Amino acid sequence: MAEKRTDKVTITEVALLAGVSTATAGRVLGGYGYASEEIKKRVKASAERLGYRPNLLARGLITGKTRTIGVVAGDIQSPFYSSILRGIADVARAEGFGVLLTNSDELLARELEAVQLLLEKQVDGLIVAPCDTERSDHLRKALKGGCPIVQFDRMVKGLGADAVTVDNRKASREAISSLIDAGHRRIAILAELERWDSGDIASFIARVTARSIEPATLFPSWQRLFGYVEAHLSAGIDLDRALIGRVGAYSLEAARLQALHLLRLPDRPTGLFSADGLMTAGAVDAITSLGVQIPDQLSMIGFDDLDWMSFLKPQITAVVQPVTAMGQTAARLMLERIAGSDSPPRHVTLELALARRGSVSKPA
Amino acid sequence: MAEKRTDKVTITEVALLAGVSTATAGRVLGGYGYASEEIKKRVKASAERLGYRPNLLARGLITGKTRTIGVVAGDIQSPFYSSILRGIADVARAEGFGVLLTNSDELLARELEAVQLLLEKQVDGLIVAPCDTERSDHLRKALKGGCPIVQFDRMVKGLGADAVTVDNRKASREAISSLIDAGHRRIAILAELERWDSGDIASFIARVTARSIEPATLFPSWQRLFGYVEAHLSAGIDLDRALIGRVGAYSLEAARLQALHLLRLPDRPTGLFSADGLMTAGAVDAITSLGVQIPDQLSMIGFDDLDWMSFLKPQITAVVQPVTAMGQTAARLMLERIAGSDSPPRHVTLELALARRGSVSKPA
DNA sequence: GCTCGATGTGCGAACGTTCTCACAATACAA
DNA sequence: TTGTATTGTGAGAACGTTCGCACATCGAGC
């Protein structure tokens, strides 16, 4: 019977009905000051009766806090980002925070636009997978303007902000080493490797060899190549540049083509390392279409663990990223910042696990 | 050199620097009234110089519009929801709207809490996959309160709100019919079938047979069972209740176990229809672990198309849902509502496609 | 008796915008 | 000249909260 056309019930009306001032009503409803039991009861009853719901815009305007976290993901459609987002959303929800989502598609222009929008919407903090580790003045400015930032998956050079990453380099090195230990000498890598300023693979290898490169702010696929190179170096195996499959784009089809190319080399590799989930998908597509047998004709390890890798033939041994945990951790760091922590920037590195599934054996 | 400690540059300061009133500055910056070229230039220059960014909270408070869409998904981590979200986000971004995301995990209590939060944050509209097609007073109330709602994937009974769905029943009927046409008579179905008030499969079948049930507001997995039953009826094939695998939970493991059960029946089915992506995954897991050959020993069609179904063995013929398009459509309907459309509730039904991949053949 | 802290309440001013007016100035037709 | 529309500008009131302050009451301690 209670007919409310528009839900424009404000605190003023509640106060009026309860016979108190708006300030008092606010104290009860907002829970931020003194109020006698008697009055508390009265105000709450009135609020209940009118169906009062606080207007978080107004509250945010005055407190300067919106209890909203802005997230800039690359592409929520991908399992990687969607799992991370899930982790973020869970932690945020538990603390009564909202999550404002945007996609950058790994384009700087779009990230810029997104950060802009989120800042204008006055989010309390920004969780970002930065798509450029150098040109990120917008993030610096936001940080300086008092908006905390937590990076994930990669880190901007010299940005004094929290970050959650994994040790790509180490996991990749260990994966390659385990292939080497199994007896493999010709191991191919299939990786995106899109952006790098001195874009040349040869010079990258040279700098890795000379130890003149800082891996922390590289993009993940480069870090994984880094580990690949290191594993070869420490085992004393010469690198064959033909075995480095630089896909150059984040696309299944491009990965498939590059994988086909690698598998058709005159001296075909006996091992294959794919540097992320999409690359693994492309590789498996190529492998099944060529009828190559795993692990008899080819041993394989992939980065990222997708559900099908465990229940389909060929099963794929994979480096498992703790995706949801990454999101949760990022959100927790963010909440601490929002709560006022001003500790120096923290960098959390989560552990990676290798899920062994029998796609690795000795070379024929 | 321009040092701004906190980015608290307000329109007042811009106005001051430009030597105009805040009202005029607002008109220029907000683009909503007269202003001479001369003054426009001056205000814009001042804004630029101070690094002015509008506070969308304040604007929202006064206009009553936040240019934000609230989304209640089941679980963004699933490919289904994340693709839909992507579609929504794309359309929203193009129109300068933000997307506030929540997960319900298909729990009514959580959906309620989510809707509450979103409304308090004053979203301009709600895009929801309602997790109960009956008890949805919170949605009714929101709608009545003036907050437009667009449902997707399923529809609340008698809720006068827009909706975007697919014709699950028809697609399922056609899929089953194609198996029947191929000669199959013992076709199993693997489906979630968790909630239904008169929870009994037998009574459901009876009501379908008697045509005394309205499919529109059923949950998708029930609609798909509906089509399964219809296909059998119209082909004159007796239903074998043992072939209806009711998983009862949305879980890979539960689906796997139920699939194992079906495949171990004394008189094993020659065809299998899995009612969504997760069910297909569970089924394929069971199939590969039992070493059943597709399509030689078992023909299979799945609902939902996931990437691995096309590039792995066994390849799975699948009903493809236009997921991204669903999200886009939902967002477009929402934007029209926000723009003021007061047409009667629209129900958009998107087309489904069957991707034939050779997992269907004649029974042995 | 007085002061003091703790508790309880209301007034009015924020917060950063947009919106409604009022009012000028200009231009053009009657 | 007058009227009327168009364009341009500013003062001040919204929007729905919270916050700072003033003030009132109460019991305890001296």
mmCIF file of N, CA, C and O in Angstrom, chain B residues 18-19 23 28 37 39 75 87 91 115 130 145 159 164 174 198 208 257 274 301 305 308-309 340 348 360:
data_model
loop_
_atom_site.group_PDB
_atom_site.id
_atom_site.type_symbol
_atom_site.label_atom_id
_atom_site.label_comp_id
_atom_site.label_asym_id
_atom_site.label_seq_id
_atom_site.Cartn_x
_atom_site.Cartn_y
_atom_site.Cartn_z
ATOM 1 N N ALA B 18 39.618 33.396 -14.902
ATOM 2 C CA ALA B 18 39.131 33.900 -16.190
ATOM 3 C C ALA B 18 38.390 35.228 -16.024
ATOM 4 O O ALA B 18 38.058 35.883 -16.998
ATOM 5 N N GLY B 19 38.124 35.601 -14.783
ATOM 6 C CA GLY B 19 37.430 36.855 -14.541
ATOM 7 C C GLY B 19 35.963 36.807 -14.907
ATOM 8 O O GLY B 19 35.403 37.801 -15.371
ATOM 9 N N ALA B 23 28.867 30.714 -12.802
ATOM 10 C CA ALA B 23 27.787 30.312 -13.697
ATOM 11 C C ALA B 23 28.276 30.298 -15.141
ATOM 12 O O ALA B 23 28.061 29.335 -15.875
ATOM 13 N N VAL B 28 30.376 27.356 -20.070
ATOM 14 C CA VAL B 28 31.408 27.037 -21.057
ATOM 15 C C VAL B 28 31.878 25.594 -20.887
ATOM 16 O O VAL B 28 31.841 24.793 -21.813
ATOM 17 N N GLU B 37 32.278 33.885 -27.810
ATOM 18 C CA GLU B 37 33.521 33.238 -28.241
ATOM 19 C C GLU B 37 34.690 33.695 -27.382
ATOM 20 O O GLU B 37 35.491 32.892 -26.913
ATOM 21 N N ILE B 39 34.773 34.858 -24.376
ATOM 22 C CA ILE B 39 34.776 34.307 -23.024
ATOM 23 C C ILE B 39 35.036 32.810 -23.027
ATOM 24 O O ILE B 39 35.764 32.287 -22.180
ATOM 25 N N ASP B 75 28.564 -14.200 -12.416
ATOM 26 C CA ASP B 75 29.966 -14.408 -12.065
ATOM 27 C C ASP B 75 30.830 -13.982 -13.237
ATOM 28 O O ASP B 75 30.933 -14.710 -14.217
ATOM 29 N N GLY B 87 30.528 -6.486 -23.975
ATOM 30 C CA GLY B 87 29.592 -5.825 -24.879
ATOM 31 C C GLY B 87 28.969 -4.596 -24.241
ATOM 32 O O GLY B 87 28.866 -3.531 -24.852
ATOM 33 N N VAL B 91 29.667 -0.417 -25.470
ATOM 34 C CA VAL B 91 28.616 0.536 -25.826
ATOM 35 C C VAL B 91 28.594 1.698 -24.830
ATOM 36 O O VAL B 91 28.477 2.859 -25.209
ATOM 37 N N VAL B 115 21.923 -4.707 -5.856
ATOM 38 C CA VAL B 115 20.983 -3.733 -6.399
ATOM 39 C C VAL B 115 20.881 -2.533 -5.457
ATOM 40 O O VAL B 115 20.898 -1.372 -5.884
ATOM 41 N N PRO B 130 18.643 -11.632 -13.610
ATOM 42 C CA PRO B 130 17.953 -11.872 -12.340
ATOM 43 C C PRO B 130 18.115 -13.319 -11.895
ATOM 44 O O PRO B 130 18.025 -14.227 -12.718
ATOM 45 N N GLY B 145 10.497 3.064 -8.814
ATOM 46 C CA GLY B 145 11.189 4.247 -8.330
ATOM 47 C C GLY B 145 11.823 5.051 -9.454
ATOM 48 O O GLY B 145 12.473 6.061 -9.217
ATOM 49 N N LEU B 159 7.551 -8.807 -14.753
ATOM 50 C CA LEU B 159 8.272 -7.552 -14.504
ATOM 51 C C LEU B 159 8.206 -6.751 -15.794
ATOM 52 O O LEU B 159 8.638 -7.221 -16.827
ATOM 53 N N VAL B 164 16.743 -8.947 -22.960
ATOM 54 C CA VAL B 164 17.467 -9.507 -24.094
ATOM 55 C C VAL B 164 17.712 -10.982 -23.801
ATOM 56 O O VAL B 164 18.343 -11.315 -22.800
ATOM 57 N N GLU B 174 16.009 -27.840 -32.001
ATOM 58 C CA GLU B 174 16.629 -28.099 -33.303
ATOM 59 C C GLU B 174 17.880 -28.951 -33.172
ATOM 60 O O GLU B 174 18.159 -29.806 -34.017
ATOM 61 N N SER B 198 8.419 -26.320 -8.694
ATOM 62 C CA SER B 198 7.845 -27.660 -8.571
ATOM 63 C C SER B 198 8.912 -28.638 -9.057
ATOM 64 O O SER B 198 8.754 -29.351 -10.030
ATOM 65 N N VAL B 208 5.018 -29.957 -19.862
ATOM 66 C CA VAL B 208 5.436 -29.634 -21.221
ATOM 67 C C VAL B 208 4.537 -30.390 -22.201
ATOM 68 O O VAL B 208 4.034 -29.824 -23.176
ATOM 69 N N LEU B 257 30.780 -35.797 -13.041
ATOM 70 C CA LEU B 257 30.256 -37.000 -12.389
ATOM 71 C C LEU B 257 28.947 -37.456 -13.016
ATOM 72 O O LEU B 257 28.751 -38.643 -13.304
ATOM 73 N N SER B 274 24.705 -31.322 -24.201
ATOM 74 C CA SER B 274 25.067 -30.673 -22.939
ATOM 75 C C SER B 274 24.527 -29.245 -22.976
ATOM 76 O O SER B 274 24.716 -28.514 -23.945
ATOM 77 N N ILE B 301 26.408 -32.650 -29.135
ATOM 78 C CA ILE B 301 26.185 -31.225 -29.400
ATOM 79 C C ILE B 301 26.152 -30.510 -28.051
ATOM 80 O O ILE B 301 25.576 -31.023 -27.093
ATOM 81 N N ASP B 305 29.568 -21.887 -27.038
ATOM 82 C CA ASP B 305 30.756 -22.161 -27.835
ATOM 83 C C ASP B 305 31.976 -21.567 -27.156
ATOM 84 O O ASP B 305 32.087 -20.354 -27.012
ATOM 85 N N TRP B 308 38.151 -23.600 -27.119
ATOM 86 C CA TRP B 308 38.780 -24.915 -27.264
ATOM 87 C C TRP B 308 37.924 -25.924 -28.014
ATOM 88 O O TRP B 308 38.421 -26.900 -28.547
ATOM 89 N N MET B 309 36.613 -25.673 -28.089
ATOM 90 C CA MET B 309 35.759 -26.644 -28.762
ATOM 91 C C MET B 309 36.076 -26.721 -30.235
ATOM 92 O O MET B 309 35.769 -27.713 -30.896
ATOM 93 N N GLY B 340 15.218 8.598 -22.222
ATOM 94 C CA GLY B 340 13.851 9.034 -21.992
ATOM 95 C C GLY B 340 12.761 8.219 -22.654
ATOM 96 O O GLY B 340 11.587 8.507 -22.493
ATOM 97 N N VAL B 348 13.936 -8.332 -26.739
ATOM 98 C CA VAL B 348 14.716 -8.660 -27.929
ATOM 99 C C VAL B 348 15.205 -10.102 -27.826
ATOM 100 O O VAL B 348 15.784 -10.499 -26.817
ATOM 101 N N VAL B 360 28.969 -35.034 -34.742
ATOM 102 C CA VAL B 360 27.710 -35.765 -34.922
ATOM 103 C C VAL B 360 27.824 -36.708 -36.119
ATOM 104 O O VAL B 360 28.263 -36.304 -37.189
#
